[in-house]
Short mmCIF file of C-alpha atoms in Angstrom, two decimals:
data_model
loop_
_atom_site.label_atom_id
_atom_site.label_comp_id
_atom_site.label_asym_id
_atom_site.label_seq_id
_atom_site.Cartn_x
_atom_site.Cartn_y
_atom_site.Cartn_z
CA UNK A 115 15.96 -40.53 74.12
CA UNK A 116 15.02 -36.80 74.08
CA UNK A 117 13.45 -35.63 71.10
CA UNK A 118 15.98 -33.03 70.37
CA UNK A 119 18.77 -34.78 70.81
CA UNK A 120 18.95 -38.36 68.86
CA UNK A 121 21.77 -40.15 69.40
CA UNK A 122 22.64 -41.02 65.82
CA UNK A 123 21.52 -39.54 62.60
CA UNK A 124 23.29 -37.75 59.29
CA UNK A 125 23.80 -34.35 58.13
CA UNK A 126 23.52 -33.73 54.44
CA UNK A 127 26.67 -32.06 52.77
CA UNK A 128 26.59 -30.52 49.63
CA UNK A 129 28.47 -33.47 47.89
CA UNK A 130 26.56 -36.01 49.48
CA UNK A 131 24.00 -35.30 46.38
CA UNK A 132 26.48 -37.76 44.46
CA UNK A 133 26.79 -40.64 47.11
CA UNK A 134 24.15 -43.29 46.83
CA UNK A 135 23.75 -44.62 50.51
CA UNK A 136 25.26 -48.21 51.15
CA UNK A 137 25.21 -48.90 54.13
CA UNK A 138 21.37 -49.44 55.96
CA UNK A 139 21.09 -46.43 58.60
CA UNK A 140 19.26 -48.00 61.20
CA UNK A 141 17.84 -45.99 64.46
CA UNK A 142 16.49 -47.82 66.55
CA UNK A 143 12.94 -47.87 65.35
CA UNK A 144 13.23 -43.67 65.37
CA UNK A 145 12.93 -42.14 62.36
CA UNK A 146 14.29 -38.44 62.25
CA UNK A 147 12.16 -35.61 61.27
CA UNK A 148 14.28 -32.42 59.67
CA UNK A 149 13.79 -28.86 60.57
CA UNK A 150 16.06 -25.92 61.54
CA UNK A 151 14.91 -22.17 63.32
CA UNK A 152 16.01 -21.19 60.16
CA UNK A 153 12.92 -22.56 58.55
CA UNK A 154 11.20 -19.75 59.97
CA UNK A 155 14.02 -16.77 59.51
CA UNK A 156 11.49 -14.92 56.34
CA UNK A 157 10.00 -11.68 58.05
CA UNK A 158 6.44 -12.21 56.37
CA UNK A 159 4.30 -13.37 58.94
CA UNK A 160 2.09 -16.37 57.35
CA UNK A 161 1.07 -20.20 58.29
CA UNK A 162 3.71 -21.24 55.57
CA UNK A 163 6.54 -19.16 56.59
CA UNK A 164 5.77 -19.95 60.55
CA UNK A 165 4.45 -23.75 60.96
CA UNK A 166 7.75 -25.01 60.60
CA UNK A 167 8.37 -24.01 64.02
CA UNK A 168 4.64 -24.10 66.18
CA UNK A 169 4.79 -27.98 64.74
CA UNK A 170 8.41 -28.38 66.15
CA UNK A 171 7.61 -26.72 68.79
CA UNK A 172 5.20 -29.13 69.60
CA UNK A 173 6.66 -32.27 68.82
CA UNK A 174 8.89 -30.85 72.01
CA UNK A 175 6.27 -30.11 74.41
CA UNK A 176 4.35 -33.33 73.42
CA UNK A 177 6.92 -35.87 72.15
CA UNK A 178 5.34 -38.35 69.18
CA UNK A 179 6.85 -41.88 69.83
CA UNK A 180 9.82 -43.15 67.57
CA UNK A 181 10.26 -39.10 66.21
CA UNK A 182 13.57 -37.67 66.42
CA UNK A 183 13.98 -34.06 65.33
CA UNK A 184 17.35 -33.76 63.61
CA UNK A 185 18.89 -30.26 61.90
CA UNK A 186 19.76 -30.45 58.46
CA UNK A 187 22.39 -28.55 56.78
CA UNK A 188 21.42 -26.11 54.03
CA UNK A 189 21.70 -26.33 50.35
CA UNK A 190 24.29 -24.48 48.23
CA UNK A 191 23.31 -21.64 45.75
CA UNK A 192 25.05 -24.51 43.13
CA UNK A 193 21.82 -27.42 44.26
CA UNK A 194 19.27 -24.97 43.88
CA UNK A 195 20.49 -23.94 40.53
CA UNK A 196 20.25 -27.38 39.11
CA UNK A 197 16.39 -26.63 39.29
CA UNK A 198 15.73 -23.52 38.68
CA UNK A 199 17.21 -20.51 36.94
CA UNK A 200 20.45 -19.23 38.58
CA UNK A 201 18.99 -15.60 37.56
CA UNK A 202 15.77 -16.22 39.57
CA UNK A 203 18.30 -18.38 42.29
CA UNK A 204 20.49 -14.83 42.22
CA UNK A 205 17.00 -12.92 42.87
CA UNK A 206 16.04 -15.06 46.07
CA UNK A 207 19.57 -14.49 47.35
CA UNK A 208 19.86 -10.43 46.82
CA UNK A 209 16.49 -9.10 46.81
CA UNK A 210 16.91 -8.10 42.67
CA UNK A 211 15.33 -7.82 40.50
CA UNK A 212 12.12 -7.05 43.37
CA UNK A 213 9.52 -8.67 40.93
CA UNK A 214 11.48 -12.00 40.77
CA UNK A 215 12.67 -11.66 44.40
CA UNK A 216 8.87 -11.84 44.90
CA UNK A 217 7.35 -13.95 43.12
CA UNK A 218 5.96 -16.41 45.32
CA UNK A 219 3.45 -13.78 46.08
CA UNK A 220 4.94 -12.14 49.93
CA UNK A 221 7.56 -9.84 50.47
CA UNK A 222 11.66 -10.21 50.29
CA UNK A 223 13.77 -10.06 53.30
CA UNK A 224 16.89 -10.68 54.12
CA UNK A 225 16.15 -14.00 55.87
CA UNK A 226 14.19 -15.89 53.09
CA UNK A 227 17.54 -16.89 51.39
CA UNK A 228 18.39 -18.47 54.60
CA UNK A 229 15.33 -19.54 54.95
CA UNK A 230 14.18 -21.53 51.78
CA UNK A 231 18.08 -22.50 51.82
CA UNK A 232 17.48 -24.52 55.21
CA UNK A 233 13.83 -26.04 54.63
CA UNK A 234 14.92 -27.17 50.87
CA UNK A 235 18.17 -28.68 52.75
CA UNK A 236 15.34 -30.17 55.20
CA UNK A 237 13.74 -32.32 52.35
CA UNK A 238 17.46 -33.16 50.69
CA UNK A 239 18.18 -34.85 54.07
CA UNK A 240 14.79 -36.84 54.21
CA UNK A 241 15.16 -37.54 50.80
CA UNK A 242 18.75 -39.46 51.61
CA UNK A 243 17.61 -40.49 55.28
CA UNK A 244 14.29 -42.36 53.66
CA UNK A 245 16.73 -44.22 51.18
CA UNK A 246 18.70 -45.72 54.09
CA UNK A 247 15.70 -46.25 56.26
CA UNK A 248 13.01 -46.29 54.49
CA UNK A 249 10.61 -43.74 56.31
CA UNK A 250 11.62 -39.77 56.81
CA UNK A 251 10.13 -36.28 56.59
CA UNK A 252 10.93 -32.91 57.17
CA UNK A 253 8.90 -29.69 58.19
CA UNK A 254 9.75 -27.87 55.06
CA UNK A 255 6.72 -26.51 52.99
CA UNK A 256 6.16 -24.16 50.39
CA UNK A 257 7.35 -26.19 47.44
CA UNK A 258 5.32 -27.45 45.04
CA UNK A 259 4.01 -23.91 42.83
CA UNK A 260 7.57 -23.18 42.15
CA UNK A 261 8.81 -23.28 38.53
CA UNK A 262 12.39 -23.01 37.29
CA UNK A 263 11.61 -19.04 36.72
CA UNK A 264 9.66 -18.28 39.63
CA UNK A 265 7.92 -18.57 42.34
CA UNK A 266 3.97 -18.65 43.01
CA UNK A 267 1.46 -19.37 45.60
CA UNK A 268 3.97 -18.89 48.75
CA UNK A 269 6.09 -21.61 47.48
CA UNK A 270 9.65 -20.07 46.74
CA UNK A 271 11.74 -23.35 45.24
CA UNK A 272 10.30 -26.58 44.47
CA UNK A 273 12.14 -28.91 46.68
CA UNK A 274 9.94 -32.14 45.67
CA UNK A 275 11.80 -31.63 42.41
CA UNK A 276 15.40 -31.06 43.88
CA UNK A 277 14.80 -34.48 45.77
CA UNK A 278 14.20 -35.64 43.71
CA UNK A 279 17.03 -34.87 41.35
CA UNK A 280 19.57 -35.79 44.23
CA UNK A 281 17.82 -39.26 44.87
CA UNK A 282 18.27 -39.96 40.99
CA UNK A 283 21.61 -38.53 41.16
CA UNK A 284 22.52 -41.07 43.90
CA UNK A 285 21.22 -44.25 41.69
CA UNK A 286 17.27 -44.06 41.87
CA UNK A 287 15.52 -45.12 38.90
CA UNK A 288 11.78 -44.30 39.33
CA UNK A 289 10.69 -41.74 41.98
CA UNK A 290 7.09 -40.66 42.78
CA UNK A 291 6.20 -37.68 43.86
CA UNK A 292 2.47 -38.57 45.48
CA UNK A 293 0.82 -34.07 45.97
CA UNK A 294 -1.78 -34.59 48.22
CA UNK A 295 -2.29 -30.63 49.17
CA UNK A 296 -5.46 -29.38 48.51
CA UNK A 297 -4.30 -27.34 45.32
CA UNK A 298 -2.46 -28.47 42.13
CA UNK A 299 0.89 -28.96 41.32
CA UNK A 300 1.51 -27.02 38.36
CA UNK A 301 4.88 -26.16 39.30
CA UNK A 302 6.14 -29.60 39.64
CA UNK A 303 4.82 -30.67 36.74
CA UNK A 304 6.42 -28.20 34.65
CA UNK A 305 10.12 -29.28 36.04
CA UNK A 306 9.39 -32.79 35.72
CA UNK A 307 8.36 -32.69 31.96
CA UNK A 308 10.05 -34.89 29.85
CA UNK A 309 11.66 -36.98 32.71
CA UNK A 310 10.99 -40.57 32.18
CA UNK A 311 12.30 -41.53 36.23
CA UNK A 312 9.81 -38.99 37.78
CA UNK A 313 6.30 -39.65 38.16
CA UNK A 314 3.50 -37.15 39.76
CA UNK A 315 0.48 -38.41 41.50
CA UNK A 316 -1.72 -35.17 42.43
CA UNK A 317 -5.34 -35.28 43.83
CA UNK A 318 -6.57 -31.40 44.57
CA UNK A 319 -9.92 -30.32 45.84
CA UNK A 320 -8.95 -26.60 44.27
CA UNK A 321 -8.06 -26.01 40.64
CA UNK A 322 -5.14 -23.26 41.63
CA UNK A 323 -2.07 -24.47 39.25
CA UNK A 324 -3.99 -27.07 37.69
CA UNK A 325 -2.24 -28.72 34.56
CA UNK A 326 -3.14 -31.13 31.60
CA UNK A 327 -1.62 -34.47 32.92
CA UNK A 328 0.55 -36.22 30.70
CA UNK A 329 2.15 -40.23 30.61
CA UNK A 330 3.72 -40.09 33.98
CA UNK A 331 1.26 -37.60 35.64
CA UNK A 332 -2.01 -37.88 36.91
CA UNK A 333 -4.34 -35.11 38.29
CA UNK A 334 -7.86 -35.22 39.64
CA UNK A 335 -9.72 -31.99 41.11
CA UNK A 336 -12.05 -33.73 43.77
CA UNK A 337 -15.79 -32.12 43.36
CA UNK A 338 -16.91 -33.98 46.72
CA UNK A 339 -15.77 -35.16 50.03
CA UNK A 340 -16.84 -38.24 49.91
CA UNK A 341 -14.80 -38.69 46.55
CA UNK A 342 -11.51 -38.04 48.03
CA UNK A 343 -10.05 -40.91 49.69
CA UNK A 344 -11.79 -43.27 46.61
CA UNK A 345 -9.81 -41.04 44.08
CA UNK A 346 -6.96 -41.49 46.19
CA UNK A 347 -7.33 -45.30 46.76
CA UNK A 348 -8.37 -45.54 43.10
CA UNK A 349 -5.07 -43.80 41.92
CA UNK A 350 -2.57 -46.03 44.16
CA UNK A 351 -4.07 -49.10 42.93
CA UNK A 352 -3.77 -48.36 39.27
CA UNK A 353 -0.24 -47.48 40.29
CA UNK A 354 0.54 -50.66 41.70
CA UNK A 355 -1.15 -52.43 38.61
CA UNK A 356 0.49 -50.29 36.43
CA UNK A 357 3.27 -48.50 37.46
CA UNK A 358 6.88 -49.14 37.76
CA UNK A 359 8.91 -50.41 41.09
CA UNK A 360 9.49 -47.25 42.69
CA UNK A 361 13.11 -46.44 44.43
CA UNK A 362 11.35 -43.88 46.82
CA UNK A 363 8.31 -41.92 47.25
CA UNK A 364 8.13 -38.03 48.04
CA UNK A 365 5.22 -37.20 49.86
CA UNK A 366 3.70 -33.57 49.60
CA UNK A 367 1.16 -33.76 52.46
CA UNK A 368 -1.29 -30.73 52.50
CA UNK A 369 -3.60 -30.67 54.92
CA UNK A 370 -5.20 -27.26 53.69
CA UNK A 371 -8.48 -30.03 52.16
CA UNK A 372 -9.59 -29.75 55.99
CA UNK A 373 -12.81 -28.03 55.89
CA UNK A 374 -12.19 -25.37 58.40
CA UNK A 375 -8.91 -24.70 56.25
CA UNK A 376 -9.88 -21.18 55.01
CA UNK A 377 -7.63 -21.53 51.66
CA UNK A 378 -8.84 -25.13 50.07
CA UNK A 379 -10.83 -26.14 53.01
CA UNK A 380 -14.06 -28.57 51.23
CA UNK A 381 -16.68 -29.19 53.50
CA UNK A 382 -16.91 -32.99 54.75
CA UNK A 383 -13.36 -33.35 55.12
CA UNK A 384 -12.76 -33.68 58.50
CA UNK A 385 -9.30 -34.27 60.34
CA UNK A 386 -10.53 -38.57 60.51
CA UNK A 387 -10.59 -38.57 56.91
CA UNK A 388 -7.41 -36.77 56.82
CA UNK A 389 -6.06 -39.57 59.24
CA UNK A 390 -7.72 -42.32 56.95
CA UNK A 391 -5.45 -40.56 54.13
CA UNK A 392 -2.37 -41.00 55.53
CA UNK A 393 -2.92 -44.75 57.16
CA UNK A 394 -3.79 -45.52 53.41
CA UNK A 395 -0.78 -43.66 52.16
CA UNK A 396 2.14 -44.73 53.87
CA UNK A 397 0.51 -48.16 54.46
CA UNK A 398 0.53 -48.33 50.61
CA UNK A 399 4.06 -47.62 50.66
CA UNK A 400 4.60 -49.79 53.29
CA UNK A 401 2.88 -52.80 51.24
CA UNK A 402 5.54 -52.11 48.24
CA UNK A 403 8.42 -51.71 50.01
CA UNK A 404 8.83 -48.48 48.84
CA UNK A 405 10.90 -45.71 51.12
CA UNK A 406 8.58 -42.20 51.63
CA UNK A 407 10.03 -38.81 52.61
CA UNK A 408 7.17 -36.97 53.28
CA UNK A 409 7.20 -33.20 53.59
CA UNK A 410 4.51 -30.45 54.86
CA UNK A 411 1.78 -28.60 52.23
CA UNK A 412 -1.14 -26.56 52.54
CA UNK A 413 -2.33 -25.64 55.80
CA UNK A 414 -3.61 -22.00 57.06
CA UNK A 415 -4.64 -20.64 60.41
CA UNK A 416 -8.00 -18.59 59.63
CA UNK A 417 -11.49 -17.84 61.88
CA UNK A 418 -12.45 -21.48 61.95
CA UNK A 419 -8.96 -23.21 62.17
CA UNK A 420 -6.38 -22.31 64.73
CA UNK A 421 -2.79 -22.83 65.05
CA UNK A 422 -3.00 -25.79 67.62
CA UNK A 423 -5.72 -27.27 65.09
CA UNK A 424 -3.72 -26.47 62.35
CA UNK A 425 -0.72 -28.54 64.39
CA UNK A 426 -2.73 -31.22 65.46
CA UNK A 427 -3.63 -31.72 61.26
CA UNK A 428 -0.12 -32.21 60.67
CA UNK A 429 1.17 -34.14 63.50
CA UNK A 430 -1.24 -36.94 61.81
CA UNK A 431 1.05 -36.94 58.76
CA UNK A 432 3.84 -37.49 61.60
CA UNK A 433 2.40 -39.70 63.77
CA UNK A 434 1.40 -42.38 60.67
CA UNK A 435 5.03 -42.20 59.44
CA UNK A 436 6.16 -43.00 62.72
CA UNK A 437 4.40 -46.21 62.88
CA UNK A 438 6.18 -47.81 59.68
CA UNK A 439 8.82 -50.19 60.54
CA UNK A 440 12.43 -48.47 60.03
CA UNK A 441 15.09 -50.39 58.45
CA UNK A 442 16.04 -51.34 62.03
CA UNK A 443 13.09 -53.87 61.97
#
């Protein structure tokens, strides 16, 4: 089967955020990986506005098995809105007011709208796919900073938090969002507050966004690498002693904790701990039955990191989804 062109898989439309999925989606052990040229349509040139499409791009050259890239359809002004302001929604879409328009900290074009329309669409359709079939992801990033005003940190709507709104909307009744990008998630913990179905999971190496965690929320700033996958492995268990039966996971994978990552990068942690981190993840969620949408995080081309090393980070995140069974198994 050609990587571009699967031979069954769903489109998201904009009512399909109040269908709960019945019937099992099976693909014959392929699970389908979301992302659209117009996840790259912004004119500011930056490893979040551009990886999108050098990781798709490469998933085409050098096929991953059991990946299918599939093209989602966009959300509507109307989905957005149900997270964040419609005033600061109105100020992504025109370009006014310029301070709001800009608040995830790079300039506003035309093609951003498009743009964070299609990769937030990306994660909707993972979102829905992983309920049917238990594994999916899309190539969306620049998510979890966002607030309901605003933007920050190159993230320009919070699309962990619209999932997962439209999986609760479809019947979920616990959802997990597990950050693993090497800064905090301030910006999903502020839209999350005071929702009893939502729970955050964030371990950070950086204190950018950092938060005081609450009943549903954990947060740990790693001081060391040797730390990190313990805190991780530590966290997950306490979940699974503690925690409710979650409906799905959302998976912010960041793999800006890399040490040659010049934005978050901590030395020691190298790309095998990065592939320990997401064996241990998705075999967690493989253990409790639990479906995982992941998406992409932090992850920046610099002096020491290049774009095919920067690639080759996140096709790990890929490649260990790939090997879960599907709901065809």
């Amino acid at each position: 089967m050609p990587l571009n062109q699967p031979s069954r898989h769903i489109l998201i439309s904009h009512d399909a955020f109040r269908r709960f999925p019945i019937t099992p989606f099976t693909v014959e052990a392929v699970i389908s990986v979301y992302h659209s040229p117009a996840y790259t349509l912004a004119a500011h040139e930056y490893s979040t506005t551009r990886k999108a499409g050098w990781i798709a791009d490469s998933l085409r050259r050098n096929p991953l098995s059991g990946v299918a890239l599939v093209e989602p359809e966009p959300l509507a002004f109307e989905q957005v809105a149900e997270v964040h302001d419609p005033a600061y929604v109105c100020a992504i879409q025109t370009g006014e007011p310029r301070e709001a328009a800009e608040s995830q900290g790079f300039g506003w074009d035309h093609g951003l709208w498009d743009m964070v329309l299609a990769s937030n669409g990306g994660v909707g359709a993972a979102v829905f796919d992983a309920l049917k079939n238990r594994v999916s992801g899309s190539l969306s990033s620049g998510l979890h900073h966002a607030r309901r005003n605003g933007g920050d940190g190159n993230c320009t709507f919070n699309g962990l938090v619209i999932g997962a709104k439209a999986a609760i909307a479809a019947g979920a009744k616990s959802i997990l969002i597990l950050d693993l990008d090497a800064h905090c998630g301030g910006g999903t913990h502020s839209l999350i507050a005071g929702d009893s179905r939502t729970w955050q999971l964030d371990v950070s190496v950086a204190s950018f966004d950092s938060y005081e965690p609450g009943e549903r929320t954990s947060l740990d700033i790693v001081q060391s690498a040797s730390n990190y996958l313990p805190t991780i492995e530590r966290r997950l268990e306490e979940l699974e002693a503690n925690g409710p039966v979650f409906d799905l996971c959302i998976y912010n994978a960041g793999m800006d904790p890399h040490e040659n990552c010049p934005v978050g990068g901590m030395t020691g942690i190298d790309a095998e701990i990065l592939r320990g981190r997401e064996r241990l993840v998705f075999g967690w969620c493989e253990r409790r039955r639990i479906p995982v949408a992941f998406v992409l995080a932090g992850g920046y081309v610099g002096s020491s990191l290049s774009v095919e090393d920067l690639v080759a980070l996140h096709r790990l995140t890929i490649a260990s989804a790939a090997k879960r069974p599907t709901a065809a198994d």
